[in-house]
Coordinates of C-alpha atoms and ligand atoms in Angstrom, one line a residue:
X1 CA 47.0 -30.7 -25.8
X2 CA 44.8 -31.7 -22.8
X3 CA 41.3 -30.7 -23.3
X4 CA 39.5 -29.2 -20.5
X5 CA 35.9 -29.9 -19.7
X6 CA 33.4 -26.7 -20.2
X7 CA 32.8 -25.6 -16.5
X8 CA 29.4 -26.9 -15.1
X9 CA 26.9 -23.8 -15.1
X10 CA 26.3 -22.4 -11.5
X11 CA 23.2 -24.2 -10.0
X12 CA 19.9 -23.1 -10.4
X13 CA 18.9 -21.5 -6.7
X14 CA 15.4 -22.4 -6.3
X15 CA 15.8 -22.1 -2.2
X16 CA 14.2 -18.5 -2.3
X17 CA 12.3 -19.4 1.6
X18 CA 15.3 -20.2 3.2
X19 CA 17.1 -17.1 2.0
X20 CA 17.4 -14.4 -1.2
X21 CA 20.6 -13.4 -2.8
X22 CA 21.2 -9.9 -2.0
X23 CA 19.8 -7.4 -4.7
X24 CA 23.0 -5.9 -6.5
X25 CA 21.4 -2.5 -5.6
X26 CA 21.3 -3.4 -1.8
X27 CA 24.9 -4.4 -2.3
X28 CA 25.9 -0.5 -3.6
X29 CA 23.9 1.0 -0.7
X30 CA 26.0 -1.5 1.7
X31 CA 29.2 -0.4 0.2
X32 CA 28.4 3.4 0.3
X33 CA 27.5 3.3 3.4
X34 CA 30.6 0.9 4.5
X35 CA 33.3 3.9 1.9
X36 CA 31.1 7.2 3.3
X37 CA 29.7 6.3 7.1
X38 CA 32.9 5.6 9.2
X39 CA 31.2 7.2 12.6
X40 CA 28.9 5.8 15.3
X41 CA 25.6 6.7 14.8
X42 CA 25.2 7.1 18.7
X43 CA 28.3 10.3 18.3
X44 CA 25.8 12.6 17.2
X45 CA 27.9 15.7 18.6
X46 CA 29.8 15.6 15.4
X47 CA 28.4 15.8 11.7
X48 CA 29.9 11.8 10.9
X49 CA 27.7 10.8 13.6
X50 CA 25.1 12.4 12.4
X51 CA 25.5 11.3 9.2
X52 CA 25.3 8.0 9.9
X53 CA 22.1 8.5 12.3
X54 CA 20.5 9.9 9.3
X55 CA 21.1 6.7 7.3
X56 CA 19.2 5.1 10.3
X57 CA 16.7 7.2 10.2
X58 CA 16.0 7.1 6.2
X59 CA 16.3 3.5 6.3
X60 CA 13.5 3.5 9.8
X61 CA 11.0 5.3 6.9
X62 CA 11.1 2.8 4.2
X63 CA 11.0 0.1 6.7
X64 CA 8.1 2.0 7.8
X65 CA 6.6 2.5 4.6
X66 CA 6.9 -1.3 3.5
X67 CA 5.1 -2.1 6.7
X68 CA 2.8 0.4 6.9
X69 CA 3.5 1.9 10.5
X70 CA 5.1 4.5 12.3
X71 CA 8.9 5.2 11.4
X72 CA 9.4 5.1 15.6
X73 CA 7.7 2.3 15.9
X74 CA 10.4 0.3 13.4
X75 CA 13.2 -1.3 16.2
X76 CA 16.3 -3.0 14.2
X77 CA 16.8 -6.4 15.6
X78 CA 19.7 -9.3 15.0
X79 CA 17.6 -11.4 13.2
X80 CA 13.6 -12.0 13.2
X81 CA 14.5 -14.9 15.8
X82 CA 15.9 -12.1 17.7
X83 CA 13.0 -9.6 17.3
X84 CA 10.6 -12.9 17.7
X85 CA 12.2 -13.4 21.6
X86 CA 11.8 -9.4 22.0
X87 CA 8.5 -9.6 21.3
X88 CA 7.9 -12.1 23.4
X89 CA 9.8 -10.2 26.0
X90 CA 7.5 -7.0 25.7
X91 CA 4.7 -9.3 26.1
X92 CA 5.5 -11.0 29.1
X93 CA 6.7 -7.2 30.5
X94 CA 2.9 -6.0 29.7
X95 CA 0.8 -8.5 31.1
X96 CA 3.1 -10.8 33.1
X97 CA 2.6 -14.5 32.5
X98 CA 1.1 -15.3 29.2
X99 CA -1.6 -17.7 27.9
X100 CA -0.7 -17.5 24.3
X101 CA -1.7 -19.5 21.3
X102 CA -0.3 -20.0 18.3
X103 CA -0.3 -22.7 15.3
X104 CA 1.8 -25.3 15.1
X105 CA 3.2 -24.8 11.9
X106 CA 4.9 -21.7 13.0
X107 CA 9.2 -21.3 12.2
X108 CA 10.8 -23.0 14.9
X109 CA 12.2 -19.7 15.9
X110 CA 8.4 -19.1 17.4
X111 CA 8.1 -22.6 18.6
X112 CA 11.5 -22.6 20.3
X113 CA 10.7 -19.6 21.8
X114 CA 7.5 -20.5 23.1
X115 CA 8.6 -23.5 24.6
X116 CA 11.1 -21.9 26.5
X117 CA 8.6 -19.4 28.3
X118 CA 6.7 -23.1 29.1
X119 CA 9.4 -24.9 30.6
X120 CA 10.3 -21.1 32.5
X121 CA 7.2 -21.1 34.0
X122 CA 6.6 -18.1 32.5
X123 CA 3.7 -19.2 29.8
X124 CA 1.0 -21.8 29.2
X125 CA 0.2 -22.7 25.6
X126 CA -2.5 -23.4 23.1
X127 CA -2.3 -24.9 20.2
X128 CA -4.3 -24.1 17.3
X129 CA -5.5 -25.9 15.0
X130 CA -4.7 -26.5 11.2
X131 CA -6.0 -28.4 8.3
X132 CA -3.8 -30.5 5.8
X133 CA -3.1 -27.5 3.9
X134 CA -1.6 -25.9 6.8
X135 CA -4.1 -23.9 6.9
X136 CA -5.6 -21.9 10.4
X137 CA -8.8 -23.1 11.4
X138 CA -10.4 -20.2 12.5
X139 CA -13.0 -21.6 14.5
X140 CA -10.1 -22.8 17.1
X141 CA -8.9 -19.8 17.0
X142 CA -12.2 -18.4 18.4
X143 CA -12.9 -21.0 20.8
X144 CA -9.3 -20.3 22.5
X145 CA -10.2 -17.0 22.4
X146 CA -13.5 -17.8 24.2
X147 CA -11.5 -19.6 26.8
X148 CA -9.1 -16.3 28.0
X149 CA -5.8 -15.7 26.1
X150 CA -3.1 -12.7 26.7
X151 CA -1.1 -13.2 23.0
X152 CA -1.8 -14.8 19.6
X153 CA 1.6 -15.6 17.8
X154 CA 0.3 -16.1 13.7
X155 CA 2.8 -16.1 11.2
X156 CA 1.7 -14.2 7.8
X157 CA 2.7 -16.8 5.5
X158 CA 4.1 -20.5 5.8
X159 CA 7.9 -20.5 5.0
X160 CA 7.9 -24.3 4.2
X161 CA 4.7 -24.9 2.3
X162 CA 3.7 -21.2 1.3
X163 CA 0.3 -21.4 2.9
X164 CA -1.2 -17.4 3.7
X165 CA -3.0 -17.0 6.8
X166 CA -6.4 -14.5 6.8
X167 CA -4.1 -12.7 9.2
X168 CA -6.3 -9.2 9.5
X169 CA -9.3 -11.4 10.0
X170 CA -7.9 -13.5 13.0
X171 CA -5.9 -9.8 14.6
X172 CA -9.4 -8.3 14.5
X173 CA -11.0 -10.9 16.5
X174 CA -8.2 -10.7 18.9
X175 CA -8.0 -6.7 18.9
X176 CA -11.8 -7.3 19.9
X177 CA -10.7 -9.7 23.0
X178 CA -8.3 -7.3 24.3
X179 CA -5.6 -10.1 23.4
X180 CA -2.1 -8.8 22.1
X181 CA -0.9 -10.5 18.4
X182 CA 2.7 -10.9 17.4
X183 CA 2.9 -11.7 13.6
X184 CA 6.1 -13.4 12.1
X185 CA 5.8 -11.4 8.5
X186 CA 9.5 -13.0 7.4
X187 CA 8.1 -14.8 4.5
X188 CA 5.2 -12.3 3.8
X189 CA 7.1 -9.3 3.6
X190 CA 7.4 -7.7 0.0
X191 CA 5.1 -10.7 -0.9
X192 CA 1.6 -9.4 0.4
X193 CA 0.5 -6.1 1.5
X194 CA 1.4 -5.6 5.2
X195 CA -0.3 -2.6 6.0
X196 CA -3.9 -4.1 7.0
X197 CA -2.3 -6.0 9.1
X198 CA 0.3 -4.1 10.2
X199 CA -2.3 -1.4 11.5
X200 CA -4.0 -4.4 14.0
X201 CA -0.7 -6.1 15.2
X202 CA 0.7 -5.4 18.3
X203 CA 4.1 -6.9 17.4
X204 CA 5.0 -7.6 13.2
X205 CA 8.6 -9.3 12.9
X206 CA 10.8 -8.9 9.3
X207 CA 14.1 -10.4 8.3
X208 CA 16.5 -8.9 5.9
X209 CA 17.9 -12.2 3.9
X210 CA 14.1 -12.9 3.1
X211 CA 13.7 -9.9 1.1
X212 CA 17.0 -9.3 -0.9
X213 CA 18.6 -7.8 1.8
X214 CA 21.4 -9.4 4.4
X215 CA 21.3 -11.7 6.5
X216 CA 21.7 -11.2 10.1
X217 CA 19.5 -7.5 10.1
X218 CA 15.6 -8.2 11.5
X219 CA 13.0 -5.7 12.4
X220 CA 10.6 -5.8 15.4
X221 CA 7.5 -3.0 14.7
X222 CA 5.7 -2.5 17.6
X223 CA 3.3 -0.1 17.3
X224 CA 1.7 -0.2 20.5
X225 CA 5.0 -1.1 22.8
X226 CA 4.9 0.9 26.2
X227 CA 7.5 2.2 28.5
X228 CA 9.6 -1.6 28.3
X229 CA 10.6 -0.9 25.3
X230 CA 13.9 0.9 26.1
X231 CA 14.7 -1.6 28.5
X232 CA 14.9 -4.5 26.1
X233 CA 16.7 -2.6 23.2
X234 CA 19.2 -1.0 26.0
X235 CA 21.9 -3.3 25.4
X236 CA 21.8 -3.2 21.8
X237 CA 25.1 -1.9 21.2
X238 CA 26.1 0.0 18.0
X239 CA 23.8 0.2 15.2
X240 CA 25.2 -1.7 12.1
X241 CA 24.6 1.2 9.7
X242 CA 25.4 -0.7 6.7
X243 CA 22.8 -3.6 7.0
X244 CA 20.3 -1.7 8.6
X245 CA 20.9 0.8 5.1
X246 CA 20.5 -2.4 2.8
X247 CA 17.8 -3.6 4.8
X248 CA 16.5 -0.2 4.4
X249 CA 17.1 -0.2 0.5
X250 CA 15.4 -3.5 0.4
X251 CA 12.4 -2.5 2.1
X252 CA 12.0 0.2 -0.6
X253 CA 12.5 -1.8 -3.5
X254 CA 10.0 -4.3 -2.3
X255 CA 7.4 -1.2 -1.3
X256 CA 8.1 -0.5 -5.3
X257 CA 8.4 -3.2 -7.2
X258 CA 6.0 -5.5 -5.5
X259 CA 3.4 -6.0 -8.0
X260 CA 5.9 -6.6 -10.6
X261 CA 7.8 -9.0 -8.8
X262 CA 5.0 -11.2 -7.6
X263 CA 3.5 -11.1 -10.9
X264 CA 7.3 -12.4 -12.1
X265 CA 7.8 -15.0 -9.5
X266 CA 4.1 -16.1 -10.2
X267 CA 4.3 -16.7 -14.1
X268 CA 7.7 -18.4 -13.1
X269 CA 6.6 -20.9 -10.3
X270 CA 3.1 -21.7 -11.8
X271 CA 5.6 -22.7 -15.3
X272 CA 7.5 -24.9 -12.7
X273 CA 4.9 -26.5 -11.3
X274 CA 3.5 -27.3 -15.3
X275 CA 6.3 -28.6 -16.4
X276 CA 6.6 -31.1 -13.2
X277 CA 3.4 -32.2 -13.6
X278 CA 3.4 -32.9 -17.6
X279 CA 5.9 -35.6 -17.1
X280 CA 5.0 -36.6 -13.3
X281 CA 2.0 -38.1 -13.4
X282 CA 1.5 -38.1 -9.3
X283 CA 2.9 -35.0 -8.8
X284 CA 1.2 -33.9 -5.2
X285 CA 1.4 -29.9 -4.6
X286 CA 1.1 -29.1 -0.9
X287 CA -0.6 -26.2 1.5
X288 CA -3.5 -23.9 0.4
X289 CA -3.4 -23.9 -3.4
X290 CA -6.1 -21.5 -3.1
X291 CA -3.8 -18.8 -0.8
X292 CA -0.2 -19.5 -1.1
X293 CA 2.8 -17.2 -1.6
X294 CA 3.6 -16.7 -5.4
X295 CA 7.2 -17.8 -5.3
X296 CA 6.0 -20.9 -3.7
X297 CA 6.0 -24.8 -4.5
X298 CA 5.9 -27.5 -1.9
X299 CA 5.3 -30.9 -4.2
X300 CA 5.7 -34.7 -3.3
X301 CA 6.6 -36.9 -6.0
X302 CA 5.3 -40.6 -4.8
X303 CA 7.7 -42.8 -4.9
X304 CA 10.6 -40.5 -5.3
X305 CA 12.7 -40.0 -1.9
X306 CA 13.5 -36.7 -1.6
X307 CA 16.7 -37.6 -0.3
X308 CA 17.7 -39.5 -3.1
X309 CA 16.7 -36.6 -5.4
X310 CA 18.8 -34.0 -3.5
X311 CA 22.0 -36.7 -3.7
X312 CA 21.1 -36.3 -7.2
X313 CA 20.2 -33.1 -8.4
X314 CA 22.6 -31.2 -5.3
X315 CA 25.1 -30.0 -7.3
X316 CA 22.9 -28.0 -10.1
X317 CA 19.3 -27.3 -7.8
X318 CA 19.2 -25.6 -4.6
X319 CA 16.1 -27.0 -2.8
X320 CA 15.6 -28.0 0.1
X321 CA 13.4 -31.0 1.7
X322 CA 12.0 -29.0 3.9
X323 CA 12.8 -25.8 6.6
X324 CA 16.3 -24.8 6.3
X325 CA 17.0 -25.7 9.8
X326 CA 14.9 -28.9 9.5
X327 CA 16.9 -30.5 6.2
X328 CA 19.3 -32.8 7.0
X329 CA 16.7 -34.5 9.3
X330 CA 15.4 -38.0 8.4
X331 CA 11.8 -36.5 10.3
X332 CA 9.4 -34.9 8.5
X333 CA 9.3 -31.4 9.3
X334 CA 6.8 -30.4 12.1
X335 CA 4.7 -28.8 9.2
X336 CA 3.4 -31.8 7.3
X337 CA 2.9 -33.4 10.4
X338 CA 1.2 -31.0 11.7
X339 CA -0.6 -31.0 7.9
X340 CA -0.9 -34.9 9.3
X341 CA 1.0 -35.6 5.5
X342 CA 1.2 -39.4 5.5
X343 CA 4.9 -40.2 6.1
X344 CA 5.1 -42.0 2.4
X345 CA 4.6 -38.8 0.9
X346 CA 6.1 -36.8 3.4
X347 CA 9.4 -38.7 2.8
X348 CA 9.0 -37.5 -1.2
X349 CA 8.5 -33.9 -0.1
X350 CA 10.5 -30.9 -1.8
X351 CA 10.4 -27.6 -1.1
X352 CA 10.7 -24.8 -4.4
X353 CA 10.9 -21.3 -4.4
X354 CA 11.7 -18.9 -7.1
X355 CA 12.7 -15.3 -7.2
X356 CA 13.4 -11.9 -8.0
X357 CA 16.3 -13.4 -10.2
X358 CA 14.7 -16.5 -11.8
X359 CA 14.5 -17.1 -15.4
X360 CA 12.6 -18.9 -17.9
X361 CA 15.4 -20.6 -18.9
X362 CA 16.5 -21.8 -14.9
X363 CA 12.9 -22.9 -14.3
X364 CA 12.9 -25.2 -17.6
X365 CA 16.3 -26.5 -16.6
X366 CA 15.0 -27.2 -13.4
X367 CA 12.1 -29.6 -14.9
X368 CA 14.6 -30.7 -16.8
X369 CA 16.7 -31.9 -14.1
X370 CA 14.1 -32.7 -11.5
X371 CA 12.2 -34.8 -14.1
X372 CA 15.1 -36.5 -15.1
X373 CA 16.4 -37.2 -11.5
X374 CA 12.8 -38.4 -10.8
X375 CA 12.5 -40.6 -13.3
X376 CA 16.1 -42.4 -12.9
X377 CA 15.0 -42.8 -9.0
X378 CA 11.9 -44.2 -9.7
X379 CA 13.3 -47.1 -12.4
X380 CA 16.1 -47.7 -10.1
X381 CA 13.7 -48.6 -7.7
X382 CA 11.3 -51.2 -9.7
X383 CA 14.7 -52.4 -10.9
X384 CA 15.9 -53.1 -7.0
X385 CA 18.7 -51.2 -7.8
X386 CA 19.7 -48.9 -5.3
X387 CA 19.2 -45.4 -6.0
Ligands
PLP401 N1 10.1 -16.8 10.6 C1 10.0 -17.3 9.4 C2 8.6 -17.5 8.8 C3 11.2 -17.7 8.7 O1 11.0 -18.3 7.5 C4 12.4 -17.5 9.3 C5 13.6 -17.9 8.6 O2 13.7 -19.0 8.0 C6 12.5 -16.9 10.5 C7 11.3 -16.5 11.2 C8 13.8 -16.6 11.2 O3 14.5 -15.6 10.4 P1 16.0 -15.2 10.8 O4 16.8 -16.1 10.0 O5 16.1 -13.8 10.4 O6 16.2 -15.4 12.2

């Protein structure tokens, strides 16, 4: 009899910033909602309908509560790209053309978005500066304030190296200036507390898929929106009850469980990034050490390409070199540049991330196989032999 090889074990997903698996409890308010909410939640001459615009309405207040705003204020987008352009779009209705500033580490959904208002004509643009941590330097942030601005775009968190921006700090000198603030929370939601900053921002942006929730659901709070508001959600269309409920149930079981699961995902990562630096001597960790999201490691092993690692390691880690969007590339992200990374390192750069779901046991196969891969790479290499 032919014996057949034990199945390889599924890999370890350590890819948690370019998206979360959905929480199996998310997944059973999807399906409810999918068996028990056939109607339109616009019908709401008939009780279906109105069943189903409850579900909105339920899932509105623990949106609200994880960000700390008004349940009307919470607007269900497409994605955060999405809500990031509608944003953008209530900006430009309130004050016309825009002189906005924002940093260039920002997700290229900001960026892209920016740009386009440039080359439209419709904004100038500052950029701010940042340190090789990827951190903001405030004091450019003041001086462009100094010089007249109409928007600050500041993302909460960094989704590439983890960095945390002192995001109240920087809204309340704009608040001061009269200057409106769009925040891209995508990374920072059910990671730090929004509401501080959530009571300052003109515009905060969410995604589902970062959170535990599905993909392709965003939220756009805007607090302080004005009478264009209806205008840009007109052509919405139908309501996608069941996201917007898992995006909903997701919202509440972040509001919940967040201490628990950032104190989780920090014993986890910080056991990571021990065991990678017990056997890798050079082991570089990137951003702000000092204020960095807790499911977060961004390392450089010299020496090591990361391409060759991921041609390694691809078919038991998920990582990533960099942004989701950006992998693939043979260009170091815009972040390290930005982070002015020098390219030798930049080219070793790997982006971690645990999760709600990690284990003890994935992290320490992770060293495991990271090490190893590493190590095989890096005698290749003095060998000549190509890796
Ligand atoms: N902003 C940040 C910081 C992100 O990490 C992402 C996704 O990677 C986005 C915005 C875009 O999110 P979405 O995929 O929902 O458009």
């Amino acid at each position: 009899m032919v014996e057949r090889a034990a199945p390889l074990p599924p890999p370890v997903y350590l890819d948690h910033h370019a998206s979360t698996p959905v929480d199996p409890r998310v997944i059973d308010a999807m399906c409810e909602a999918m068996r028990t909410l056939p109607a339109n939640p616009n019908s709401v001459e008939h009780g279906l309908g109105r069943q189903a615009a409850a579900a909105i309405t339920t899932a509105r207040a623990d949106v609200a509560s994880l960000v700390g705003c008004d349940p009307d204020d919470v607007h269900f987008t497409g994605t955060a790209s999405d809500a990031i352009r509608k944003a953008l779009q209530l900006a430009l209705a309130a004050r016309g053309r825009l002189r906005i500033a924002a940093m260039p580490v920002e997700h290229p959904a900001t960026i892209h978005a920016l740009r386009q208002l440039e080359r439209q004509g419709l904004a100038s643009l500052h950029w701010l500066k940042v340190d090789n941590c990827a951190q903001l330097c405030m004091d450019s942030l003041h001086a462009a304030l100094r010089q007249g601005l109409d928007l600050v775009c500041l993302m909460a968190a960094n989704n590439e190296v983890g960095t945390v921006y002192p995001v109240a700090q920087a809204l309340s000198a704009c608040l001061d200036m009269e200057v409106l603030t769009l925040v891209d929370a995508t990374q920072a939601a059910g990671r730090i507390d929004l509401v501080p900053i959530a009571l300052l921002a003109d515009y905060l942006v969410l995604s589902g898929h970062k959170i535990y929730g599905p993909k392709g659901i965003g939220v756009l709070a805007a607090p302080r929106s004005g009478p264009h508001l209806e205008e840009i959600f007109a052509q919405a269309g139908t309501p996608d009850v069941p996201a917007i409920v898992g995006l909903g149930t997701a919202c509440r079981i972040a509001c919940e469980e967040r201490a628990i699961e950032c104190a989780h995902v920090l014993k986890l990562r910080d056991r990571l990034e021990a065991g990678l630096r017990l056997s890798l001597d050079h082991l570089v960790v990137n951003g702000d050490t000092g204020n960095r999201l807790p499911h977060s490691l961004h390392v450089a092993i010299p020496g090591v390409p990361n391409d060759a690692v991921l041609a390694r390691v691809g078919h038991q880690l998920a990582l990533s070199t960099g942004a989701a969007c950006a992998s693939g590339a043979q260009e170091p992200s815009h972040v390290l540049r930005a982070m002015a990374l020098p390219e030798a390192l930049a080219e070793t750069a790997l982006r971690l991330s645990v999760g709600r779901f990690t284990t003890e046991q994935d992290v320490d196969r992770a060293v495991h196989i990271l090490v190893g891969a590493a190590r095989a790479i890096l005698s290749a290499r003095q060998e000549n032999i190509p890796c």
